[in-house]
mmCIF file of C-alpha atoms in Angstrom:
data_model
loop_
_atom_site.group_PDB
_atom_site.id
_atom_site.type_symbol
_atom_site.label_atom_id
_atom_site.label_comp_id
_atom_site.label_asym_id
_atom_site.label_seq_id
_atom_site.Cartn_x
_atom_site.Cartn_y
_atom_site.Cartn_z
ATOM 1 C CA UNK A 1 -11.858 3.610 -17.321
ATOM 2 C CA UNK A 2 -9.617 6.317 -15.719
ATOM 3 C CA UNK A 3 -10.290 9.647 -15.318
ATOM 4 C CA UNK A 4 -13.993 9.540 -13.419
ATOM 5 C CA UNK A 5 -13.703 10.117 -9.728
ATOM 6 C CA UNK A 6 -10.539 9.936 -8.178
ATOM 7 C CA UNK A 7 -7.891 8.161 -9.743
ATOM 8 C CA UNK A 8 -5.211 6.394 -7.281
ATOM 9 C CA UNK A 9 -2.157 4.429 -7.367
ATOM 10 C CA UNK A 10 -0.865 1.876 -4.656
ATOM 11 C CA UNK A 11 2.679 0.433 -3.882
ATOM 12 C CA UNK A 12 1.334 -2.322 -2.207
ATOM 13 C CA UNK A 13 4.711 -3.341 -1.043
ATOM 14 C CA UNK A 14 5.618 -6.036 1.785
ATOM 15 C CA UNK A 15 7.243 -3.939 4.258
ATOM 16 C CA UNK A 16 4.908 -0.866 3.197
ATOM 17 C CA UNK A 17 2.035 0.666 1.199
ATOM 18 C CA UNK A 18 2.228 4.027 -0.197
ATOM 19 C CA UNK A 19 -0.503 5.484 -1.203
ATOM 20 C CA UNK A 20 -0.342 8.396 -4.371
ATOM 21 C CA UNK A 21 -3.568 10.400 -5.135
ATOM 22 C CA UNK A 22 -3.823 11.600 -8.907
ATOM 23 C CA UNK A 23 -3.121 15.772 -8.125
ATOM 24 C CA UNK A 24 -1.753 15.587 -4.425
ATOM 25 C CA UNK A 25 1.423 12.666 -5.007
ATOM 26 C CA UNK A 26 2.018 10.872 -2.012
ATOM 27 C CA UNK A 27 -0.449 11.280 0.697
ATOM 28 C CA UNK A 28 0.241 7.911 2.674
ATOM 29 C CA UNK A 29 3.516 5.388 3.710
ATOM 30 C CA UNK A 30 2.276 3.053 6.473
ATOM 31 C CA UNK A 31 3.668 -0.119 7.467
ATOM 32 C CA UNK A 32 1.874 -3.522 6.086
ATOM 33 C CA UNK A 33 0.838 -4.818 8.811
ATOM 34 C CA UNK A 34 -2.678 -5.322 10.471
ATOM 35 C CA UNK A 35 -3.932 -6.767 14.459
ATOM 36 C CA UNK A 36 -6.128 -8.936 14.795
ATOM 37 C CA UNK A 37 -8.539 -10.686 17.660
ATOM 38 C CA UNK A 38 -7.113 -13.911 16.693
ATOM 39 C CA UNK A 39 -10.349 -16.394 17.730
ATOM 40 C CA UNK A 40 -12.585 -13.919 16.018
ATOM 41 C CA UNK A 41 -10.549 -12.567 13.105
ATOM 42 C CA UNK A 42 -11.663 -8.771 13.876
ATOM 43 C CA UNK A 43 -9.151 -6.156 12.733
ATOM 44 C CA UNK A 44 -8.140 -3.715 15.443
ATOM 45 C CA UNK A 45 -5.616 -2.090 14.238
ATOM 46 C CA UNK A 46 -4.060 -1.304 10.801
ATOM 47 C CA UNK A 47 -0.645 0.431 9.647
ATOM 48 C CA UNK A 48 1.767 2.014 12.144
ATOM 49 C CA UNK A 49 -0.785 1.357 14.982
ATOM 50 C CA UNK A 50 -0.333 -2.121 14.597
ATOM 51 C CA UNK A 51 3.774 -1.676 13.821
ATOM 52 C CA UNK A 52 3.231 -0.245 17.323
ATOM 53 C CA UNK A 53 1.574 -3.486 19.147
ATOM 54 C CA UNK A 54 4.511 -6.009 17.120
ATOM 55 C CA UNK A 55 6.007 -7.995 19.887
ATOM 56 C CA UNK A 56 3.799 -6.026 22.286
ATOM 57 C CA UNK A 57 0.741 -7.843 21.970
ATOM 58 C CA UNK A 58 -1.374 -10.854 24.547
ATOM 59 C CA UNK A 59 -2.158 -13.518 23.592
ATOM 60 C CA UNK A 60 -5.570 -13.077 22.041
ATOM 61 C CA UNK A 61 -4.209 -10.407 19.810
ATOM 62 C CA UNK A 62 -1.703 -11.313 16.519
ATOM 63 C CA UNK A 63 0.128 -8.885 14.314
ATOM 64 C CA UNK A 64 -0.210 -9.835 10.641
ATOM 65 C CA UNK A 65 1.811 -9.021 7.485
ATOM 66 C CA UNK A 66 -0.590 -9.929 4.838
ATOM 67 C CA UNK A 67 1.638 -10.034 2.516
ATOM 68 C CA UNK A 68 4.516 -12.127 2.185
ATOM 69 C CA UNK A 69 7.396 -11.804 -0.536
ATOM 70 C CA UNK A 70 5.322 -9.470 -2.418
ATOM 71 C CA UNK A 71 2.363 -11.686 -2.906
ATOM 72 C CA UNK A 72 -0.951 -11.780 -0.264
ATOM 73 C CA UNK A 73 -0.351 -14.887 1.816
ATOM 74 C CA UNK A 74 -3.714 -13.447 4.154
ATOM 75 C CA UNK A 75 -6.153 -12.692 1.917
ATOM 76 C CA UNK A 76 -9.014 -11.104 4.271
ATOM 77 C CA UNK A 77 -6.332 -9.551 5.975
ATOM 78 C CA UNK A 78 -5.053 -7.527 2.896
ATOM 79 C CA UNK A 79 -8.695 -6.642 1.793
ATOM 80 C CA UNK A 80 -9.248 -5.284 5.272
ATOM 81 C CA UNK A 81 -5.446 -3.111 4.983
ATOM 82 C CA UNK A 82 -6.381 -1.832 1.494
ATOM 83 C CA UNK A 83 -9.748 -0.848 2.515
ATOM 84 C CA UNK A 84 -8.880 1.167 5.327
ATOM 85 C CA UNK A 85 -5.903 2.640 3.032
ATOM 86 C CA UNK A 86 -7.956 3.854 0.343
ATOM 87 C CA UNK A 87 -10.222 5.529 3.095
ATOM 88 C CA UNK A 88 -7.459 7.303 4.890
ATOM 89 C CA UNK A 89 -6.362 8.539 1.624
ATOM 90 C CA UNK A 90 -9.207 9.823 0.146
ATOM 91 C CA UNK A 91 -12.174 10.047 2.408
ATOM 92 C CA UNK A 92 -15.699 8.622 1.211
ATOM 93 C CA UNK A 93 -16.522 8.882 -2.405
ATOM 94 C CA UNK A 94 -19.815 8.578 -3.826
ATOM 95 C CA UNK A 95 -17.591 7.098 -7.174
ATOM 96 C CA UNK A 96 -15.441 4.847 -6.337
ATOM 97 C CA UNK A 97 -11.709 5.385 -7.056
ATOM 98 C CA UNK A 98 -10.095 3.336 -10.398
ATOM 99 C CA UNK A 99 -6.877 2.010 -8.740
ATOM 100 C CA UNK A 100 -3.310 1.157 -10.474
ATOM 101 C CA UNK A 101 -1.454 -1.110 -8.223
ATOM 102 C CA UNK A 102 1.891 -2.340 -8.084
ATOM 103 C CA UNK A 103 3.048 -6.329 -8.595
ATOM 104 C CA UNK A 104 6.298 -8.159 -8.783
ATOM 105 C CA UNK A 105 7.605 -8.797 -12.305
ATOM 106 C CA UNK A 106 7.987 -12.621 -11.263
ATOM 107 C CA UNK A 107 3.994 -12.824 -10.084
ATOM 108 C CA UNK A 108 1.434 -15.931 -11.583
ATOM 109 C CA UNK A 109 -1.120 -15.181 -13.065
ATOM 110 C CA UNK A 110 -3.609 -16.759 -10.038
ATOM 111 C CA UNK A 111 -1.345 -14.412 -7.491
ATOM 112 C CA UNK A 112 -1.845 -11.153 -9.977
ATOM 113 C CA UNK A 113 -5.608 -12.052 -9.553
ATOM 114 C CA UNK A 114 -5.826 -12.135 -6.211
ATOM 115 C CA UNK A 115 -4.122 -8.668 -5.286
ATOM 116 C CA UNK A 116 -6.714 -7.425 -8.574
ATOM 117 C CA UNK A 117 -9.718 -8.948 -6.589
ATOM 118 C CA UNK A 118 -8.435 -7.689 -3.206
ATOM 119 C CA UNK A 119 -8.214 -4.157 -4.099
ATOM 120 C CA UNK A 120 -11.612 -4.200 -6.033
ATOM 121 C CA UNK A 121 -13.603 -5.818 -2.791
ATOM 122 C CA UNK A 122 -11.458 -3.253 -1.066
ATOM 123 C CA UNK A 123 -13.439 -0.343 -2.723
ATOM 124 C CA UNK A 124 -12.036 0.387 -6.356
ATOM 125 C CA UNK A 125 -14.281 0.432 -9.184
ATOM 126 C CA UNK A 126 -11.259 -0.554 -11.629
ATOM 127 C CA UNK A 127 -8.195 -2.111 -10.901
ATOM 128 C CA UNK A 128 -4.968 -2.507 -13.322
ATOM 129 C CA UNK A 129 -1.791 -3.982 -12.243
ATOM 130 C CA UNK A 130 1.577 -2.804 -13.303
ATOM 131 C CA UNK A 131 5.139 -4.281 -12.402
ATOM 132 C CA UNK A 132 6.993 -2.800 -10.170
ATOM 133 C CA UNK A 133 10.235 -2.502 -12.049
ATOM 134 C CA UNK A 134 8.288 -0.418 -15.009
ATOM 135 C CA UNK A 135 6.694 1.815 -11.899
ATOM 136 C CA UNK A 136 9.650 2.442 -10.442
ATOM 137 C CA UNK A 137 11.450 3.562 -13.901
ATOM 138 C CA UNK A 138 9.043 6.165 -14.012
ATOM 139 C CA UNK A 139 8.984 6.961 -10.525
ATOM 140 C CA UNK A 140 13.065 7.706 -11.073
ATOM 141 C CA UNK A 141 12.504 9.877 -13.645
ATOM 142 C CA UNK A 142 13.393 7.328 -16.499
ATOM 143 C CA UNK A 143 11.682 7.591 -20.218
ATOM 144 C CA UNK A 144 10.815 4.322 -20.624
ATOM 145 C CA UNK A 145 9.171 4.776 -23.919
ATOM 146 C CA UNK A 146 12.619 5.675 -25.405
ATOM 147 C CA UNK A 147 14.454 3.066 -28.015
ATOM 148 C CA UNK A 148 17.784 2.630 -25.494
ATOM 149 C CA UNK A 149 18.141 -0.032 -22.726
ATOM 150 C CA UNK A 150 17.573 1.140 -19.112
ATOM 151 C CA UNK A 151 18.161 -1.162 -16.283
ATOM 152 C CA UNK A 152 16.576 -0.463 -12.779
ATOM 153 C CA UNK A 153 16.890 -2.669 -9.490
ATOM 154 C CA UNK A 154 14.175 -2.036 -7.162
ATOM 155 C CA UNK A 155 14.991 -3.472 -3.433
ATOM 156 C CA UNK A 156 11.909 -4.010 -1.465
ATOM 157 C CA UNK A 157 10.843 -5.433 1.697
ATOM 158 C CA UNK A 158 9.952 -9.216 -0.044
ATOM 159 C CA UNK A 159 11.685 -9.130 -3.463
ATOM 160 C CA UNK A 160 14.149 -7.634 -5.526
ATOM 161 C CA UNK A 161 13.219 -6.984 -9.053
ATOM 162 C CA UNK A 162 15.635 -6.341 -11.226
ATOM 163 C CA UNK A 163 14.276 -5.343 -14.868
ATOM 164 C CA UNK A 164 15.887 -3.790 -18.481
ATOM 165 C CA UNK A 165 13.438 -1.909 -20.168
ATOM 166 C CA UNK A 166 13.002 -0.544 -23.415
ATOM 167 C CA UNK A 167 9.801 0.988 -25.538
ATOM 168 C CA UNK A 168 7.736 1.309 -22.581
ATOM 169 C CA UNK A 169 7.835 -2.686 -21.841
ATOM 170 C CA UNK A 170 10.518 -4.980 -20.027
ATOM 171 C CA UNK A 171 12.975 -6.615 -22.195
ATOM 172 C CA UNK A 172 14.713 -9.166 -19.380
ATOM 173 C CA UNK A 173 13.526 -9.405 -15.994
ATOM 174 C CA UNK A 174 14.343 -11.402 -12.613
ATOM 175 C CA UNK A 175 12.476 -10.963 -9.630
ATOM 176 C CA UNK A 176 14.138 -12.863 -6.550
ATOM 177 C CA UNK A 177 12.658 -13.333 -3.213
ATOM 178 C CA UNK A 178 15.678 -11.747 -1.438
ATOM 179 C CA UNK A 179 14.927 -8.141 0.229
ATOM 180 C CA UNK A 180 14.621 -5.847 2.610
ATOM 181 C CA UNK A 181 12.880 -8.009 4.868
ATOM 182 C CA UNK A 182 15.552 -10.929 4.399
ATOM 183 C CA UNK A 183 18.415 -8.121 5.766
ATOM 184 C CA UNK A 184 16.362 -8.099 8.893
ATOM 185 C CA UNK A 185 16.281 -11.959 9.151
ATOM 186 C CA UNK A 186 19.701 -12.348 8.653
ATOM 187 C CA UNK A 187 20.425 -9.405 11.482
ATOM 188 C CA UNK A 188 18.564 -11.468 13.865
ATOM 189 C CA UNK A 189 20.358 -15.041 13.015
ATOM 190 C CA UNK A 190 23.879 -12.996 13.202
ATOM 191 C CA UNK A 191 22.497 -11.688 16.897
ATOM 192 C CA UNK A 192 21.701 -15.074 17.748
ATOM 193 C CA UNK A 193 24.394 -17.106 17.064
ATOM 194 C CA UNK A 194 27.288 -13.705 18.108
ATOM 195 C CA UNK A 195 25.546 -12.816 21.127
ATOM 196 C CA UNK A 196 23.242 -15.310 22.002
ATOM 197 C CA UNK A 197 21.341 -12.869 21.788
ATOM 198 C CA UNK A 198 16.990 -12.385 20.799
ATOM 199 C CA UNK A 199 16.276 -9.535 18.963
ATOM 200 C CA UNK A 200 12.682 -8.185 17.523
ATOM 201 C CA UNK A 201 12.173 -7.135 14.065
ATOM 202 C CA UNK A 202 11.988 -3.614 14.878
ATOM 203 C CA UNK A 203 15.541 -3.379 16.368
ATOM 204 C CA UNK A 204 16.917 -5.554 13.481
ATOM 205 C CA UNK A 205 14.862 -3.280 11.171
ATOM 206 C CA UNK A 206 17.098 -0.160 13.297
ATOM 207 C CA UNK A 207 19.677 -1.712 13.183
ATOM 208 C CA UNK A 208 19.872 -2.068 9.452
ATOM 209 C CA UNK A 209 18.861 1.816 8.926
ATOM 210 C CA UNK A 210 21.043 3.161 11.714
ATOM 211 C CA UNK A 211 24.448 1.088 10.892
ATOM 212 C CA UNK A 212 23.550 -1.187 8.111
ATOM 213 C CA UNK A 213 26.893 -1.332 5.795
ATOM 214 C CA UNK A 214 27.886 -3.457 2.610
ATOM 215 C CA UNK A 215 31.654 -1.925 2.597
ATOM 216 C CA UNK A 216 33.319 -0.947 5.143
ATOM 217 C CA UNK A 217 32.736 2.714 6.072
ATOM 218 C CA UNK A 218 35.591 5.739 6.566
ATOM 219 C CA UNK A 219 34.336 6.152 9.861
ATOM 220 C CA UNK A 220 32.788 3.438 11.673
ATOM 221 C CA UNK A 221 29.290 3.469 12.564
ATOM 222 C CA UNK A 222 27.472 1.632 16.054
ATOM 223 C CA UNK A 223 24.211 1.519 17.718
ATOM 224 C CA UNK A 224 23.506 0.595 21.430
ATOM 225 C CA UNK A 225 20.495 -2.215 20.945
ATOM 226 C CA UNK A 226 18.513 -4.258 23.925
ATOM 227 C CA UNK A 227 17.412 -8.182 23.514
ATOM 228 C CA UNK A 228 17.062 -10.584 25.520
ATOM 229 C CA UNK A 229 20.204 -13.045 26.438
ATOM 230 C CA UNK A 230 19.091 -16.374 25.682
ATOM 231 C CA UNK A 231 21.239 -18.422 28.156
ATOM 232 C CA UNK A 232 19.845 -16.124 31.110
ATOM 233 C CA UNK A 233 16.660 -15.379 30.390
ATOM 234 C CA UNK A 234 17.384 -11.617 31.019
ATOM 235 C CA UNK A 235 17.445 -8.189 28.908
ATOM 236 C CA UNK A 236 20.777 -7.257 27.923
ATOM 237 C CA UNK A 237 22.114 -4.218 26.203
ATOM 238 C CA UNK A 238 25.336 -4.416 23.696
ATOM 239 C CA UNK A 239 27.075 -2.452 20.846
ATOM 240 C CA UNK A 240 26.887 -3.397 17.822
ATOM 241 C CA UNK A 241 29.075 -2.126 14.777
ATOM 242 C CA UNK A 242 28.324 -1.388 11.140
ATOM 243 C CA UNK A 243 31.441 -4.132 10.410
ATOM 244 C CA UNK A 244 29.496 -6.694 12.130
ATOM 245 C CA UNK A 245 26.449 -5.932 10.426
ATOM 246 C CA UNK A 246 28.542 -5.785 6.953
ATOM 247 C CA UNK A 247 29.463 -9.416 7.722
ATOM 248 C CA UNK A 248 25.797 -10.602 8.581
ATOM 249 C CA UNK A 249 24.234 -9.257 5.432
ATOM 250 C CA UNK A 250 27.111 -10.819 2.897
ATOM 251 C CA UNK A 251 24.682 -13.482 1.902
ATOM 252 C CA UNK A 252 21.812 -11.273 0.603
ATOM 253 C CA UNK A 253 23.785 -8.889 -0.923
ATOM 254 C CA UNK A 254 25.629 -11.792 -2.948
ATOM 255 C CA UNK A 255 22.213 -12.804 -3.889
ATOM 256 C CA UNK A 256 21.347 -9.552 -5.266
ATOM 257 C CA UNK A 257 24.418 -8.788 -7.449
ATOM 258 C CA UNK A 258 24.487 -12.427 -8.353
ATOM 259 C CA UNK A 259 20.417 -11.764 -9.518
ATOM 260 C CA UNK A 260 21.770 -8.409 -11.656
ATOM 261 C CA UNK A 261 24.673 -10.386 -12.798
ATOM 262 C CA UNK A 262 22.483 -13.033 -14.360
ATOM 263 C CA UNK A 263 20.336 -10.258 -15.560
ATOM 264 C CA UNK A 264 23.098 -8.621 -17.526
ATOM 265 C CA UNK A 265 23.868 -11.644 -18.790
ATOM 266 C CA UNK A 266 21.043 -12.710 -21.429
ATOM 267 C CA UNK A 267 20.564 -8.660 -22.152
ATOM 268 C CA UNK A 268 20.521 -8.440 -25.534
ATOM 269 C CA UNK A 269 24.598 -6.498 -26.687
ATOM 270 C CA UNK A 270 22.466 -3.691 -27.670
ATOM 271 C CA UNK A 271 20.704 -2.710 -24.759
ATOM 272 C CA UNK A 272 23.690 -3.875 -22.906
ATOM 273 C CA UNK A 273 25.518 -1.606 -24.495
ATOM 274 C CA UNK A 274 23.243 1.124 -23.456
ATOM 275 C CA UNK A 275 23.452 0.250 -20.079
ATOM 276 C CA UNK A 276 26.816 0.444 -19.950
ATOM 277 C CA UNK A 277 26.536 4.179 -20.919
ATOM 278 C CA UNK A 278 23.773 4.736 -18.958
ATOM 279 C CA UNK A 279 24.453 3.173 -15.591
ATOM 280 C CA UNK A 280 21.942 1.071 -13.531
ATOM 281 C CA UNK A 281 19.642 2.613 -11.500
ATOM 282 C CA UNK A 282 18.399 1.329 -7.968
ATOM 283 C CA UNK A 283 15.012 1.671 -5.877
ATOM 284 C CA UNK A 284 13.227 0.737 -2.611
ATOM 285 C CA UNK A 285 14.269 1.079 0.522
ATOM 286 C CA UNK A 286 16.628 -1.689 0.499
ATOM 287 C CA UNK A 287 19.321 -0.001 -1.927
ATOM 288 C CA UNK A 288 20.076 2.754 0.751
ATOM 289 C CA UNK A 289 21.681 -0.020 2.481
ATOM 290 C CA UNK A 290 25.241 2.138 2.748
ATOM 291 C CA UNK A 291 27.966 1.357 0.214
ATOM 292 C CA UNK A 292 25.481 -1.063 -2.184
ATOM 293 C CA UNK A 293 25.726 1.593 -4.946
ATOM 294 C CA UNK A 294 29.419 1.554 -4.690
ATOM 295 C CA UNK A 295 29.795 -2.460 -4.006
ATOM 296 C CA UNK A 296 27.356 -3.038 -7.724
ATOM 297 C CA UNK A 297 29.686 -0.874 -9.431
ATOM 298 C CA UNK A 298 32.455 -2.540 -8.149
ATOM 299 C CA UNK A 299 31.189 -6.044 -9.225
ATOM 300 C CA UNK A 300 29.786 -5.426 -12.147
ATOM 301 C CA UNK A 301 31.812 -2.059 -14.052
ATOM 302 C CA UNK A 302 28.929 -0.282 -14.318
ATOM 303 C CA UNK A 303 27.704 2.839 -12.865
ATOM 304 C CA UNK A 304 25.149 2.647 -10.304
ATOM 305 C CA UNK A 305 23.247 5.007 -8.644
ATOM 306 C CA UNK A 306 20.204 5.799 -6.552
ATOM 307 C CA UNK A 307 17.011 7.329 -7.302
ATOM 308 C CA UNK A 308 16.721 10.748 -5.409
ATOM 309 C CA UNK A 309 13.319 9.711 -3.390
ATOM 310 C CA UNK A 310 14.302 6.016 -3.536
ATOM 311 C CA UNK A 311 11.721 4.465 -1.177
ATOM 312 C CA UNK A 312 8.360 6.419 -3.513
ATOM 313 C CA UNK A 313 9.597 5.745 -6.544
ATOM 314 C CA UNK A 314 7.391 2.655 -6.882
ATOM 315 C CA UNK A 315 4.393 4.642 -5.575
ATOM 316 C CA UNK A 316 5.538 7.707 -7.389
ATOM 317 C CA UNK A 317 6.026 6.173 -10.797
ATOM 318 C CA UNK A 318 2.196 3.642 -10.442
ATOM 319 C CA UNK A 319 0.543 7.395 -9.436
ATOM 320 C CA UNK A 320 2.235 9.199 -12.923
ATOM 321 C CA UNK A 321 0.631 5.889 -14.892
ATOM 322 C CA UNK A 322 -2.292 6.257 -13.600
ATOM 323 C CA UNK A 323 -1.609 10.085 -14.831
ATOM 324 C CA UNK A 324 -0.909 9.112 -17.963
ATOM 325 C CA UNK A 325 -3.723 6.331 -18.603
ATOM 326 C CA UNK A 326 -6.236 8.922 -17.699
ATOM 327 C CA UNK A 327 -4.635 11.638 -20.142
ATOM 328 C CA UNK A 328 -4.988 9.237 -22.538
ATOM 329 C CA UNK A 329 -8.021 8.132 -22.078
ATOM 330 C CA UNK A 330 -9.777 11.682 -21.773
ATOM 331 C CA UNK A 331 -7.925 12.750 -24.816
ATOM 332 C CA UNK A 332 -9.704 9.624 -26.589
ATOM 333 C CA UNK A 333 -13.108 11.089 -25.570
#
């Protein structure tokens, strides 16, 4: 099926979609998120003109993330994302495009459907899923077709998947709905009940990048943020440290190594073994959380370390299968 037209693949993430194009690599990363008229349902705006209207909108307008915890909780709303997506990426095409997308390991079968029947209505011709841990092996640079046991943690926006893979296939996998997009929760419950304090998901979100800590850094980071006091009424600026923030995300980041812990746990001694050698190996956006690399070696004994372009590996890897698949299938021909 691959190989006629243009080939693409999507990492049709929760916080974002990235967009690779078989030849060019990435050409898109824009948030998921989509405006809409809310009586009427009519998209206005898609991507990081709609990040732009969150918490900014009246009252006939809604921001949407159509996706929720890696699955589509809006259904017309995703179609509508993707479809503009796949234009911006790659113009009109007489062929349509054949289109690898990315999944959680931990997906149904009904919710693997949906994102399949999304994209296609969205304008592919054919659509294959693959898991996001496998993707984002290959998008690090991994061999997964190799005999030895590699194990990759890949920390999105909605869930953490945390896979070992060996022979081109994963051996054990967890996928747990703890993420980047939980980190910004949590921010905004430790704002609320410190400071009394109402913050939007864009200054948690800065928060987290600018000063976001697991262990406590050599020199200590802070960030000047504005919210609104809630015993006032009024807007209110305040410091906040990277020690504070190190305390608010404890709980996610327990849930995490707890997640690779288990992981590690019912790997076969073999491919634990492996590991062991060859370190674990983390993804997404939510692993450049500072000090998590050091804080899983810590707690488990193993080396970890993160990908070089951590946040495309997922895209990266899906656009190299797609690579691959059509390789394959030409040299079949």
């Amino acid at each position: 099926m691959f190989g006629m037209g243009t080939d693409i693949g999507i990492d049709l993430g929760t916080a974002y979609v990235l967009v690779y194009v078989k030849g060019k690599g990435i050409v898109l990363r824009e948030p998921s998120i989509v405006a809409v008229k809310e009586r009427t349902g009519e998209v206005i705006a898609v991507g990081e003109e709609a990040r732009k209207m969150v918490g900014r909108t009246p009252a006939n307008i809604v921001t949407i993330k159509p996706l929720k915890q890696g699955v589509i909780s809006d259904y017309d709303a995703t179609e509508q994302m993707l479809k503009y997506f796949i234009h911006k990426a790659i113009g009109y095409r007489l062929i349509k495009p054949c289109i690898g997308v990315c999944v959680p390991s931990g997906i149904t079968e009904v919710e693997r459907r949906a994102v399949e029947d999304a994209t296609r209505l969205a304008g592919a011709r054919y659509v294959e899923t693959i898991e996001e841990p496998i993707a984002a092996a290959i998008g690090a640079g991994i061999d997964i077709s190799r005999p030895c046991g590699s194990m990759i943690v890949d920390i999105g926006g909605g869930t953490t998947d945390i896979a070992v893979i060996s022979l081109g296939g994963a051996v054990v996998k967890k996928s747990i709905k703890v993420a980047g997009d939980n980190f910004d929760e949590t921010i905004i419950k430790y704002m609320r009940k410190k400071y009394s304090m109402l913050i939007g998901e864009r200054t948690a979100e800065e928060i987290k990048i600018n000063v976001g800590s697991v262990l406590k850094r050599e020199i200590p980071a802070e960030i000047e943020i504005r919210g609104r006091n809630l015993v006032s009424g009024l807007p209110k600026n305040i410091v906040v440290t990277s020690e504070e923030i190190k305390e608010a995300l404890e709980e996610p980041i327990t849930s995490i190594i707890e997640g690779i812990k288990a992981v590690l746990e019912i790997t076969p001694p073999e491919l634990a073994s492996d590991i062991s050698d060859r370190g674990i190996v983390l993804t997404g956006g939510g692993s450049l959380i500072y000090g998590l690399d050091q804080l899983i070696t810590l707690e488990t004994g193993i080396n970890t370390v993160i990908a070089d372009d951590a946040i495309s590996s997922v895209a990266t890897g899906t656009g190299e299968w797609v690579e691959y698949r059509y390789a394959r299938s030409h040299k079949k021909k």
